[in-house]
Every structure is written in C-alpha cells, then in structure tokens.
Coordinates of C-alpha atoms in Angstrom, one line a residue:
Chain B
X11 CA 0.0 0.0 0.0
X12 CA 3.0 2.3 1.1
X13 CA 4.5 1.2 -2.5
X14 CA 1.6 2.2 -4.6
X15 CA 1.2 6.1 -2.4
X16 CA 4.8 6.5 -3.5
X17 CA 4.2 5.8 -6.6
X18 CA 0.9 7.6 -7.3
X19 CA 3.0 10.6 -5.3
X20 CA 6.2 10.2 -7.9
X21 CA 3.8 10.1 -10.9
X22 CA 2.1 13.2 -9.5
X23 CA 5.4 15.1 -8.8
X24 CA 6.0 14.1 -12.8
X25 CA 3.1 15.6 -13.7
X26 CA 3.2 18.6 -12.5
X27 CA 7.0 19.0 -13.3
X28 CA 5.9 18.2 -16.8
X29 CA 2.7 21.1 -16.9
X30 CA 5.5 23.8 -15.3
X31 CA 7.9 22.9 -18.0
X32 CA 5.4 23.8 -20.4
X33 CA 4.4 26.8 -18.6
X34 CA 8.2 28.4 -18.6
X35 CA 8.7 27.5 -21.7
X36 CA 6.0 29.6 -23.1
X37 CA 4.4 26.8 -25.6
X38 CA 0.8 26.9 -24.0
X39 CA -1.8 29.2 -25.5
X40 CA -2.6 32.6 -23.9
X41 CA -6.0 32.5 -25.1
X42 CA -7.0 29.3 -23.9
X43 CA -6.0 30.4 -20.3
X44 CA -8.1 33.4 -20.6
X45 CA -10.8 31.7 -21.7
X46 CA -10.3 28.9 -18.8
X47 CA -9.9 31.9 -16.4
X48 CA -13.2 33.4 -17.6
X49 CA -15.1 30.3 -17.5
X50 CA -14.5 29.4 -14.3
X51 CA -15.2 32.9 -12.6
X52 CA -18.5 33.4 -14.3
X53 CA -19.6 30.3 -12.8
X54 CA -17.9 30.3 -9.2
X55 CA -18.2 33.8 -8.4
X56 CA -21.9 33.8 -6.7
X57 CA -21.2 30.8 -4.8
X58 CA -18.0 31.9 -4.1
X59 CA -19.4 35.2 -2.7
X60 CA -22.0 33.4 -0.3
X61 CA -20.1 31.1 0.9
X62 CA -17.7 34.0 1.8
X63 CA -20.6 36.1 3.5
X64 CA -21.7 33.1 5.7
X65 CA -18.1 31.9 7.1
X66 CA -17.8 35.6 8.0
X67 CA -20.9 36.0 9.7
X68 CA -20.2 32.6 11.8
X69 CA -17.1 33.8 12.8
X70 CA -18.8 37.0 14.2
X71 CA -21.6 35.0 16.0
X72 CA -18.9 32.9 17.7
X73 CA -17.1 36.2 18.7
X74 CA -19.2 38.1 19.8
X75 CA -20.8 35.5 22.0
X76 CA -16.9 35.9 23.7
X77 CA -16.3 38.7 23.3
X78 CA -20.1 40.2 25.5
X79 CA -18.4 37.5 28.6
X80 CA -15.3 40.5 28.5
X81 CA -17.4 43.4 27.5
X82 CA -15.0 44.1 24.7
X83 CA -17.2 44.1 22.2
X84 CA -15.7 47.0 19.7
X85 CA -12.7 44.3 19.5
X86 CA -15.2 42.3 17.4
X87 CA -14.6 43.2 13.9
X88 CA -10.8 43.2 14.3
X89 CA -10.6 39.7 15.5
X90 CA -13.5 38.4 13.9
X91 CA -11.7 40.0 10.3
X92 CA -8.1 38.7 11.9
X93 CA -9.6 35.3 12.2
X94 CA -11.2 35.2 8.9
X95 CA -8.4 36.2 7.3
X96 CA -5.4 34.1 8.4
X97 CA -7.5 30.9 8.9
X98 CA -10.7 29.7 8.8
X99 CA -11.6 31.8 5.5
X100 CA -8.7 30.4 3.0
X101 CA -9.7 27.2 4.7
X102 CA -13.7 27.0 4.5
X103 CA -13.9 28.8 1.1
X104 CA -11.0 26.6 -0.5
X105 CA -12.8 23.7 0.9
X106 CA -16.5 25.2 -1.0
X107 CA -14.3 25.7 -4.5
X108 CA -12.7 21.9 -4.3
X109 CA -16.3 20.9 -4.4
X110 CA -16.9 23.6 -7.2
X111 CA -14.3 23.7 -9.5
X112 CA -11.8 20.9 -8.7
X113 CA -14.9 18.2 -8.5
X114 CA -16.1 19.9 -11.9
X115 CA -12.4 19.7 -13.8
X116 CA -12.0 16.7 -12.4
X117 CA -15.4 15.6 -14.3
X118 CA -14.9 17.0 -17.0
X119 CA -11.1 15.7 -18.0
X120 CA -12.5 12.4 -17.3
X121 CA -15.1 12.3 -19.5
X122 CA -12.7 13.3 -22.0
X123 CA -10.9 11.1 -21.5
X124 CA -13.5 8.1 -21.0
X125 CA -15.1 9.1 -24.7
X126 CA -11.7 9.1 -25.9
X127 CA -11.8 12.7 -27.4
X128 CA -8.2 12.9 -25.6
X129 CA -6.7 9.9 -27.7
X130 CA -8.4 11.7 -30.8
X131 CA -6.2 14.7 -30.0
X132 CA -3.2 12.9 -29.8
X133 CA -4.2 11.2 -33.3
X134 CA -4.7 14.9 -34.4
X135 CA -0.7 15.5 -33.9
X136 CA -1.8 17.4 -30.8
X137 CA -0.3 17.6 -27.1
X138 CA -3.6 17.2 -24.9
X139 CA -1.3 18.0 -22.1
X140 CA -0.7 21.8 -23.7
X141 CA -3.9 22.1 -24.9
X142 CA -5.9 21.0 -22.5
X143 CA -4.5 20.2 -18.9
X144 CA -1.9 23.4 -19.0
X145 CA -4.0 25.9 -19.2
X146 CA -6.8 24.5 -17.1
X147 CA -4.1 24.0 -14.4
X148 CA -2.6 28.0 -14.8
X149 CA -6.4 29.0 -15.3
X150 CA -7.4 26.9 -12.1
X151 CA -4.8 28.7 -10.2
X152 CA -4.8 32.4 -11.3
X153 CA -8.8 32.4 -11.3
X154 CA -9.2 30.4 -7.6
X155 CA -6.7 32.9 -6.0
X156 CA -8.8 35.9 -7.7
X157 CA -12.1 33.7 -6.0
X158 CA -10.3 33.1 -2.8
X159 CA -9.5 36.8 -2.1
X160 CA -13.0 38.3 -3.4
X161 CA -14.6 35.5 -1.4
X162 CA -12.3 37.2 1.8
X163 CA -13.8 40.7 1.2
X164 CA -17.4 39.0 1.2
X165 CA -16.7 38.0 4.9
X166 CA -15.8 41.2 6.0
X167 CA -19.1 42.3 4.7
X168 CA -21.3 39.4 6.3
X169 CA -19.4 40.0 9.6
X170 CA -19.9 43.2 9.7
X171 CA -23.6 43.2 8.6
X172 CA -24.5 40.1 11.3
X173 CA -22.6 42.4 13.9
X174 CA -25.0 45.1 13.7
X175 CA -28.2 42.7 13.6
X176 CA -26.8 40.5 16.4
X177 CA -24.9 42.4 18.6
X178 CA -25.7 45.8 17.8
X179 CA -21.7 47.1 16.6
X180 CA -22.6 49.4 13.9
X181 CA -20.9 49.1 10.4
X182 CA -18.7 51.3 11.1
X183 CA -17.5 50.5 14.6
X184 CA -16.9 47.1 13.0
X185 CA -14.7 48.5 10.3
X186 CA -13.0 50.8 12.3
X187 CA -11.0 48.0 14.2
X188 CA -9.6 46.3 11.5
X189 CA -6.3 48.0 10.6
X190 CA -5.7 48.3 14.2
X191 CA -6.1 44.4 14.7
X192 CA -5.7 43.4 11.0
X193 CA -1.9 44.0 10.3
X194 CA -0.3 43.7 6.4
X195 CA 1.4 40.3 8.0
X196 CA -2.0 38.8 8.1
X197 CA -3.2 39.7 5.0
X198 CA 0.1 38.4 3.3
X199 CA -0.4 35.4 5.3
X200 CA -4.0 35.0 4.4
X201 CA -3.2 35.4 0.5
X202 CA -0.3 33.1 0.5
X203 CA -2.3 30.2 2.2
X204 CA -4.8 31.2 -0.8
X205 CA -2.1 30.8 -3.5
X206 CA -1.0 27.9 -1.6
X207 CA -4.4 26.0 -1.8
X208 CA -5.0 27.3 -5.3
X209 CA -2.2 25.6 -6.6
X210 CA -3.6 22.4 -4.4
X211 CA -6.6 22.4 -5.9
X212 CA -5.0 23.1 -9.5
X213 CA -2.8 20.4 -9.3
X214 CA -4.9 17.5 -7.6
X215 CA -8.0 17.6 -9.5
X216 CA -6.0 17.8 -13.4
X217 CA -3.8 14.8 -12.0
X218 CA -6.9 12.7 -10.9
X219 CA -9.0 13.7 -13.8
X220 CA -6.4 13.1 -16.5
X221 CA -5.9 9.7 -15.5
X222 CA -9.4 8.8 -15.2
X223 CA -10.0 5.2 -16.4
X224 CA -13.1 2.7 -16.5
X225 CA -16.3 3.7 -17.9
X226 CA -18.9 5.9 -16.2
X227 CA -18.2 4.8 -12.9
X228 CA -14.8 5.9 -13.1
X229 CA -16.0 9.2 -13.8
X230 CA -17.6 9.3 -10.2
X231 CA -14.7 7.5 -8.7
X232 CA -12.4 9.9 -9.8
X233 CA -14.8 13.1 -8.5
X234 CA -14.8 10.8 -5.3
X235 CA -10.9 11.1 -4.7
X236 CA -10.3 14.6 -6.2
X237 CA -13.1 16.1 -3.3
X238 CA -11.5 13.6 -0.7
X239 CA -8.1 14.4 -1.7
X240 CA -8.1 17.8 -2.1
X241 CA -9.6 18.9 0.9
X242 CA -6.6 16.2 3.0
X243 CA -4.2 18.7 1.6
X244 CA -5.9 22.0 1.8
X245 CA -5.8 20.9 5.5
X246 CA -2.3 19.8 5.6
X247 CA -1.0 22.5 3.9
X248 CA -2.7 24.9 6.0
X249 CA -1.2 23.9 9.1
X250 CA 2.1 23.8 7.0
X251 CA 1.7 27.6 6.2
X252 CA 0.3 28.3 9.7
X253 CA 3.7 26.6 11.3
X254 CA 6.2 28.5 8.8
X255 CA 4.4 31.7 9.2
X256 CA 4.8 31.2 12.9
X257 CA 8.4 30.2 12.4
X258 CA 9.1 33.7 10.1
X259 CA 7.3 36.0 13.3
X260 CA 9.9 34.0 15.7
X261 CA 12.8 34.8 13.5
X262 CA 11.8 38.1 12.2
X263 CA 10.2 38.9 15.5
X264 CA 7.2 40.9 14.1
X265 CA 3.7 40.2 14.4
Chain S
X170 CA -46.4 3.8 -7.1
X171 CA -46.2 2.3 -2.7
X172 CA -43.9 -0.3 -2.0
X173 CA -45.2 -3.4 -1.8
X174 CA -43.7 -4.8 1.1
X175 CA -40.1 -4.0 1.9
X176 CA -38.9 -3.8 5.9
X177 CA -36.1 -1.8 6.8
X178 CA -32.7 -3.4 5.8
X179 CA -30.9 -3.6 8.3
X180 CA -27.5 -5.6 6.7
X181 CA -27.9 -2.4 4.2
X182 CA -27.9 0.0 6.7
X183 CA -25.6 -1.9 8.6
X184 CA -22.8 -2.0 5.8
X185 CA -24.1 2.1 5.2
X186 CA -22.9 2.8 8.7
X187 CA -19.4 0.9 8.5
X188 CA -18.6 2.7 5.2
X189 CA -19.5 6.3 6.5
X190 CA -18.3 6.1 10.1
X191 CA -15.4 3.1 9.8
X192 CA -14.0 3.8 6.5
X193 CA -13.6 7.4 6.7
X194 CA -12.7 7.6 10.6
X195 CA -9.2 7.8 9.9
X196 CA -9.0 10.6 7.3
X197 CA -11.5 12.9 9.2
X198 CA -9.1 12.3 12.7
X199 CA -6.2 13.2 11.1
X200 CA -7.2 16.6 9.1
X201 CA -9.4 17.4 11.9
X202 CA -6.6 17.3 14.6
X203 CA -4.2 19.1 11.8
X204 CA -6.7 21.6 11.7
X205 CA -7.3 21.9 15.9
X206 CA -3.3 22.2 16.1
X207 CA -3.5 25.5 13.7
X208 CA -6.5 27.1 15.9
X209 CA -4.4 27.0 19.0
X210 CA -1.3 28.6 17.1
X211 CA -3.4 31.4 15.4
X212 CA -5.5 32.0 18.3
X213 CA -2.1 32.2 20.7
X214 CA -1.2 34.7 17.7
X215 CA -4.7 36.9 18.3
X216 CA -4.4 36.7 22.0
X217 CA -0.8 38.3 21.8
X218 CA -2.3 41.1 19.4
X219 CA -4.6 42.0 21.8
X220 CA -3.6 41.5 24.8
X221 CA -0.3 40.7 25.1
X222 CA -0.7 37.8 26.2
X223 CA -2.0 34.1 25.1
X224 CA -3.0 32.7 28.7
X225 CA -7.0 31.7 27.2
X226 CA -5.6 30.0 24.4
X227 CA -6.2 26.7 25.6
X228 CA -9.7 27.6 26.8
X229 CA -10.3 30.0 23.6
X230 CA -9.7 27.2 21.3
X231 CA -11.3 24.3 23.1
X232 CA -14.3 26.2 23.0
X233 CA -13.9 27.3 19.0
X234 CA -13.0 23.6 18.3
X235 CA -16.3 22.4 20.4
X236 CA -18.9 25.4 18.8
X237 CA -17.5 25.1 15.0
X238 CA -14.7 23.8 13.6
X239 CA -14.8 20.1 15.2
X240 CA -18.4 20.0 13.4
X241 CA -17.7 21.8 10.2
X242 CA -14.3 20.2 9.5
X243 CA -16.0 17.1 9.5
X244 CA -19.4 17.6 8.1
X245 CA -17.3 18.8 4.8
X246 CA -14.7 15.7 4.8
X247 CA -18.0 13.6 5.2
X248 CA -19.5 15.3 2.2
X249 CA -16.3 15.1 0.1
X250 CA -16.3 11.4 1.0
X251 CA -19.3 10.3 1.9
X252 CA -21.9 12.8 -0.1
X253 CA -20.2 12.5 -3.3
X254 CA -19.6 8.7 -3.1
X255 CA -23.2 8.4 -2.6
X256 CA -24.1 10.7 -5.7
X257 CA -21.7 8.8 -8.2
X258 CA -23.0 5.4 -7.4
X259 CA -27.1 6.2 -7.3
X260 CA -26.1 8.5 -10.4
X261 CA -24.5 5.1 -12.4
X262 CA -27.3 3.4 -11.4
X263 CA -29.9 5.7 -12.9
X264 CA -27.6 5.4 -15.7
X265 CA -27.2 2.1 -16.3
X266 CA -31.0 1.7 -15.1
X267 CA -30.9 -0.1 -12.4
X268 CA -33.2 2.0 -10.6
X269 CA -36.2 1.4 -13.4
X270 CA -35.0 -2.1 -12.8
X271 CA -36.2 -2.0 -9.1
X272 CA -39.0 0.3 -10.1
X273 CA -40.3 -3.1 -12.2
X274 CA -40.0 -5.0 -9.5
X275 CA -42.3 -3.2 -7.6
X276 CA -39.4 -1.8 -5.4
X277 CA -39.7 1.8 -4.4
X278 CA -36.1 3.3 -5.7
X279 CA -36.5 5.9 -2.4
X280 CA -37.2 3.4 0.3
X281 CA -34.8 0.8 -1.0
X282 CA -31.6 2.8 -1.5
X283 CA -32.2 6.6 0.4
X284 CA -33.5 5.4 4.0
X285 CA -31.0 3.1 5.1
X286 CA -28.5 5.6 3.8
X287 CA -29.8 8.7 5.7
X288 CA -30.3 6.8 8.4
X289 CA -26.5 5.2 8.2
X290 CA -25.2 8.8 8.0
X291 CA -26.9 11.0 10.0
X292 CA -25.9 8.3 13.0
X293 CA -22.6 8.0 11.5
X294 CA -21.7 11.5 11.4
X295 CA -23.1 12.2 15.0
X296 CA -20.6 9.4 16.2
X297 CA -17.5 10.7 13.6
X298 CA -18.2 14.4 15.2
X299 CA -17.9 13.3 18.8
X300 CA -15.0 11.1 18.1
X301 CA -12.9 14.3 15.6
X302 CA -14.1 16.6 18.8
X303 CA -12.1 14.0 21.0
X304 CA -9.3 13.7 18.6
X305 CA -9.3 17.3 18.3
X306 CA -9.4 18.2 22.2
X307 CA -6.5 15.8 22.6
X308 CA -4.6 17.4 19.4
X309 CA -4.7 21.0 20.8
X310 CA -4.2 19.9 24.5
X311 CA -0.5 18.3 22.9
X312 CA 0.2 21.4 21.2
X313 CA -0.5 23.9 23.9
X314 CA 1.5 21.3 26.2
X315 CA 4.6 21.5 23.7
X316 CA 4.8 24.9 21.8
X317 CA 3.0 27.1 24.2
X318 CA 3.8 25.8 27.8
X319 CA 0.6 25.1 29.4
X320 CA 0.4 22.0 31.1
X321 CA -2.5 19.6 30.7
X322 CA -3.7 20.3 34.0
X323 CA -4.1 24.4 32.9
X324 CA -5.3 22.9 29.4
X325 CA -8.4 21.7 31.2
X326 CA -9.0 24.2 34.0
X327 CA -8.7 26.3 31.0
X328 CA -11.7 24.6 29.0
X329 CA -13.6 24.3 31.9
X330 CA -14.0 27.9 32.2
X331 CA -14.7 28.6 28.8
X332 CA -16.8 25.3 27.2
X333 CA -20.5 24.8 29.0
X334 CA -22.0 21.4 28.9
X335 CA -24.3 22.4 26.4
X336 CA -21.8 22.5 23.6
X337 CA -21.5 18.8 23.5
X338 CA -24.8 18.4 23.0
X339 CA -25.2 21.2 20.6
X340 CA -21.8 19.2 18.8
X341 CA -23.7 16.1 19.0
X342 CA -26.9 17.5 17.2
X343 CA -25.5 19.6 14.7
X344 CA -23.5 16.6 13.5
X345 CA -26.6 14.7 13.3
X346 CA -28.3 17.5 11.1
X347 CA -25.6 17.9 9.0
X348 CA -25.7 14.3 8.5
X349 CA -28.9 13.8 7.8
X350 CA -28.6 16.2 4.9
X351 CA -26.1 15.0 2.9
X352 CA -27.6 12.0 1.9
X353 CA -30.8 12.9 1.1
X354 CA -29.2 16.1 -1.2
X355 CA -26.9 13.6 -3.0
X356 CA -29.3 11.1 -3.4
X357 CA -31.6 13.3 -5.0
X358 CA -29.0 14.1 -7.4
X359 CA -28.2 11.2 -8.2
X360 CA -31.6 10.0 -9.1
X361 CA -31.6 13.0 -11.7
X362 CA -28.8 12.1 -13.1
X363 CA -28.2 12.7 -17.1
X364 CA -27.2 9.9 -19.2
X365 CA -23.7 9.0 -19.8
X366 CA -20.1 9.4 -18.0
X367 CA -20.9 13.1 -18.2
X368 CA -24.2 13.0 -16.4
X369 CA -22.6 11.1 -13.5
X370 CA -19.8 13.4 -13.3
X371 CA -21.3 16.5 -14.0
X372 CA -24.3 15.3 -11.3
X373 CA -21.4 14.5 -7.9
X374 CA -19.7 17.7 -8.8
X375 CA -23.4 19.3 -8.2
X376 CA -24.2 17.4 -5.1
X377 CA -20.8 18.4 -3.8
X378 CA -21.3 21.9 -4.3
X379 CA -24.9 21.7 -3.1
X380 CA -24.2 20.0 0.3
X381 CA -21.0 22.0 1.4
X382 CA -23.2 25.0 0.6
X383 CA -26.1 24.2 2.6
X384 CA -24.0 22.9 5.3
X385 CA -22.2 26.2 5.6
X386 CA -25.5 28.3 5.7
X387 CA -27.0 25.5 8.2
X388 CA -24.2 25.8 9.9
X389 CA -24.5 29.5 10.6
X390 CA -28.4 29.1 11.4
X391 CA -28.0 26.9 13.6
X392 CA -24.9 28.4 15.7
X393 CA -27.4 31.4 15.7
X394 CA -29.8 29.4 17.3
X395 CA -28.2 27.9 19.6
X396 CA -26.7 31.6 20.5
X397 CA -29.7 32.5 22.7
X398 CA -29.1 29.1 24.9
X399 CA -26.0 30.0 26.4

C-alpha cells in the first residue's frame, strides 16, 4: 500500500514538473488560459461570494458571544476580520471551490478522457497535455486565487452586517478596528495560504481527472478522490503555512 | 407507485454505517486534529495582538474547536467522501438503469436505497463528530502542552472555564443534522442524473457543491440558534 502512495506521489510530482515545464517554456496558449480563467469565474463567483458572507458571519456569532463574557465588544470586527483572514476563510472557502471547481475539472477531464476525445487529440498531432491540462491547471490557479480573495472581502461584509443585527456594533464601529487588529502580516499570510491551496486544488483535480480510467463509474470515482483528496491537503498545507508563518514571526520577531 | 412490502434493511444499513463512520474515521481524525493544532497557534497569535498575552488559548480554542470547527471540519470531509460517493454510485445506477429495474420490480427506488443511507449517515456522522471533537481536544491539548507551555492540568482548568456542557450536546446535534442532509441532497441528485459518463460526473460535482453549501449556511443558522441558549 505504502509502495503504490509512493508511486501515485512520484507520478504526481512528474506531472506537475511536466505542466511547469510547459508553462516556462512559453508553448501553451494565452488565449486558452483566458478563456479557462473566464469560464470558471463566471460560474464560481456567486457561490464563491456566499459562501464567503456566511463563514464571516459565523465567525462574528462565535465572537461576539466571547467577546459580551469580557465586554469588549468594539474588538469584534478586528478579531472576527483577523480570524477570517489568516484561517478559517482560506480554509472554508478553498474547501467550498474543491467541491466547485476541482470536483467539476476533475469531471470533466475524465469524461474526456472516457469518450476518448483525448486519444483523438493525440491522433490529431496534438499535445492534450498543452492544450488542454496546462492551461486549465494555470487557469485553475490564477482564477481560484482571484475567488479566494474576493470570497475574503465577502466576509468582512457578512461579519460586519451580522454584527449590527446581532450584537448591535454598527458598520462602522466594526470596520474601524480592522487596521488596528488586522496588520499587512495577516493579509500576506492569508493570501499566501490562498495561493497555496490554489495551486492544491489546481494540481490535484487535473492529476486525478487526467488519469481517469473505466467507464462511467470511473468518472464518479475519480470526482470521489479529487473532493477527498483535495480537501486532506488544503488541510495539511494549512497547518504547514500556519507553522512557517509562525516560524518567520519568531525569526523576524514581528507580528 | 407504494412499495409493496419492503422492511427496513438492516444488513444495508448496517454496511451504510461501516462505510460512513469506519472507513472514513481515519481521514477525518487526522485533518481534523491538523486543523485543531492551527487554531491554537493562530489563536495564541490573536491573544498576543490583543492583549499581550496568550493565557486563554487553551480555553479560547477548546471552545472554537467544540462550537465550530470540530463539526464543520467534518461535516465537509463527510460530504467530500461520503456525499459524493453516494451521488456517483445512485447516479451510475440511474444510468445504467438499475433503478427502473427496481422500479419493475415493484421496489420503491427511495425506500430501497435513500433510507437506510440517511439513516446510516446521519448516526454515523453524529458518532465521527464526537470522536474528531475528541481527537481534536486531545490534538490542541499536545500542542498547547509543547509549543505554548501550558500544562494539561491548565489545558483543562482552562476549557472548563470557557466550554458549558451544552456544547457537546449542541456538537452532537449539529452533527446529526448535517448528517442527515447530505444523503438525502446527493441522493436526490443522483436519481436525476443525465445519461452518460458526463451526467454522473457533471451530477457529484453538483451534489458536492450543493451539500458544502447548505452545510455552511446551516451551519450558521444553527450556531445562531443555539446563541440565545447560552
């Protein structure tokens, strides 16, 4: 079992090395990345958004319920924002777009490649890998980061607006907090981890999806593993990002 | 279009519950207790912002792990395994029509294959959510123990302060909700599942999207509930 994770790893780490390769040397197609890029924002971006508003405003019930025990409620939106940001936004709304757009690629290179319009390609003289899996993979990437951070701002705006119903910390009293609380660290921090899971979700779901094999079934098995292996390392490489952030403040010493 | 006479299958539901609390026990301990160990470092990192000091961390994140992320974590790994498993395979059976099959025989599709599986997950999940809280409790305890200094013994005076009784009940049944949801959102999509490899794939990917989503927005109606209980 050990035997075959290395090997699925080592045919993985090929992959990618393989897509990259491409990537520097300029041969994929600007306008298919574009048109990737476009595709997959005009149909994440409402989903994206929500899912954004409601982590936020769960993060402001939970702290405002602490926050009233200390009577430090104008604190709220800072920390509420602070924890947002650095973890449990990237997380929750990377997990949301694995479901969305890594489940979906994942789907949809399969199916290609179950119908055998991949092997027609290659008949063609084409390189499926450069005209299809590159520039889904630099489209994944570039258009999940620009999701990622827009789905960010729409917490800020569903914390602040469940503030004012809930607790009664007006819009602006909310806002006010954040740069004190929410320092240029954190939002580096925050938009790394989202580059970080980007290029996650990127490379899982082309990997999985590419080698697809065995009828319609397979199709579903493969969306099975991209969801369940995506989200193992969104988590694991959020605790990696957490731990070498916290390593940079201890060597750095700022905060 | 009644049943005719079916009872409740218990080896199905049986084998239902093994595969969604079993099989995935030991993928949703690990990310969950990866995920518990970065709450107590980024909450150790708010607490210094503030106020200089991180001496409620331990309590500060037993009680985030216990209200949200114990729960969410895992309602989402269930739906990535669990949710869209279940989608795939009653979608490839629409498609290769096994369900008109049982539909001949006089079998209704929804009692046959959806009850035993709601029933299998919503218990399943319940029982995964106390058993990732555990896993998670012990996870950060570890961490505070080795990165931050606190003792077990200050972990738990710690929690005690901050975590009331009621949260492992509220855990417990927002486990159970979430669980009771997934199946009956995947299975529904799978039923209307287009023909073809595209149908079955283009029918999880919905399901997926559809259950994280509903689970987040549950999710943030039902900590709102429970808000006023405290």
């Amino acid at each position: 079992m050990i035997g075959a994770a290395l090997e699925t790893l080592g045919q993985a780490t090929l992959f990618i090395y393989q897509i990259l390769k491409m990537i520097f040397h300029r041969k994929v197609d600007r306008v298919l990345i574009y048109q990737q890029i476009w595709h997959i924002i005009e149909q994440s971006w409402l989903i994206t958004l929500s899912a954004g508003f409601f982590v936020g405003a769960i993060m402001s019930v939970q702290f405002t319920l602490q926050m009233k025990e200390f009577g430090a409620l104008g604190y709220l939106g800072g920390l509420a924002t602070s924890g947002t940001f650095r973890e449990v936004g990237p997380l929750l709304i990377a997990f949301m777009l694995s479901g969305r757009i890594g489940a979906y690629t994942s789907a949809e290179l399969g199916t290609m490649k179950i119908t055998e319009q991949i092997d027609a390609l290659r008949c063609l003289g084409a390189d499926p890998m450069i005209e299809i899996v590159a520039p889904r993979f630099v489209g994944i990437i570039l258009s999940s980061f620009f999701l990622l951070g827009i789905g960010l701002v729409a917490s800020v705006a569903g914390g602040s607006l469940l503030a004012w119903g809930f607790a009664g910390v007006s819009p602006e009293e909310y806002l006010r907090h954040i740069p004190t609380l929410v320092t240029g660290f954190s939002i580096i921090n925050g938009l790394f981890k989202c580059l970080i899971f980007a290029f996650v979700l990127a490379s899982v779901c082309t990997f999985i999806g590419y080698n697809t094999g065995g009828g319609a079934a397979g199709v579903g098995r493969s969306v099975v593993n991209t969801a369940v292996a995506t989200m193992v390392m969104i988590v694991f490489a959020d605790w990696l990002t957490t731990y070498l952030a916290n390593q940079w403040i201890v060597l750095q010493g700022v905060g | 279009m009644g049943p005719v006479n079916i009872q409740f299958r218990k080896k199905e539901f049986l084998s239902q519950f093994y595969f969604v609390a079993n099989q995935s026990l030991l993928l949703i301990l690990v990310c969950v207790s990866f995920a518990a160990v970065v709450t107590v470092l980024e909450s150790s990192f708010h607490m210094k912002l503030v106020i200089q000091n991180d001496f409620m961390v331990p309590g500060f994140a037993s009680m985030m792990i216990l209200r949200e992320l114990g729960v969410i974590v895992t309602a989402l790994l269930v739906v990535s395994r669990v949710g869209a498993g279940y989608a795939s395979e009653v979608g490839s059976m629409q498609v290769t029509e096994q369900i008109d099959a049982l539909k001949m025989l006089g079998i209704g599709p929804v009692q046959y294959i959806v009850t035993p599986r709601v029933l299998a997950c919503a218990l399943g999940t319940c029982v995964l959510t106390i058993l990732a809280n555990t896993s998670c409790l012990i996870s950060a305890l570890l961490v505070s123990d080795f990165y931050l200094g606190y003792p077990p013994s200050v972990f738990l005076q710690s929690m005690r302060r901050f975590v009331a009784p009621q949260d492992f009940a509220f855990a417990m049944i927002k486990g159970f909700l979430f669980g009771l949801v997934i199946p009956l959102i995947s299975c529904s999509y799978g039923f209307r599942c287009q023909p073809g490899a595209e149908g079955v794939g283009s029918s999880t990917t919905k399901a997926v999207v559809a259950n994280s989503m509903t689970i987040i927005i549950l999710d943030f109606i039902l900590s709102y509930i429970f808000s006023h209980f405290y």
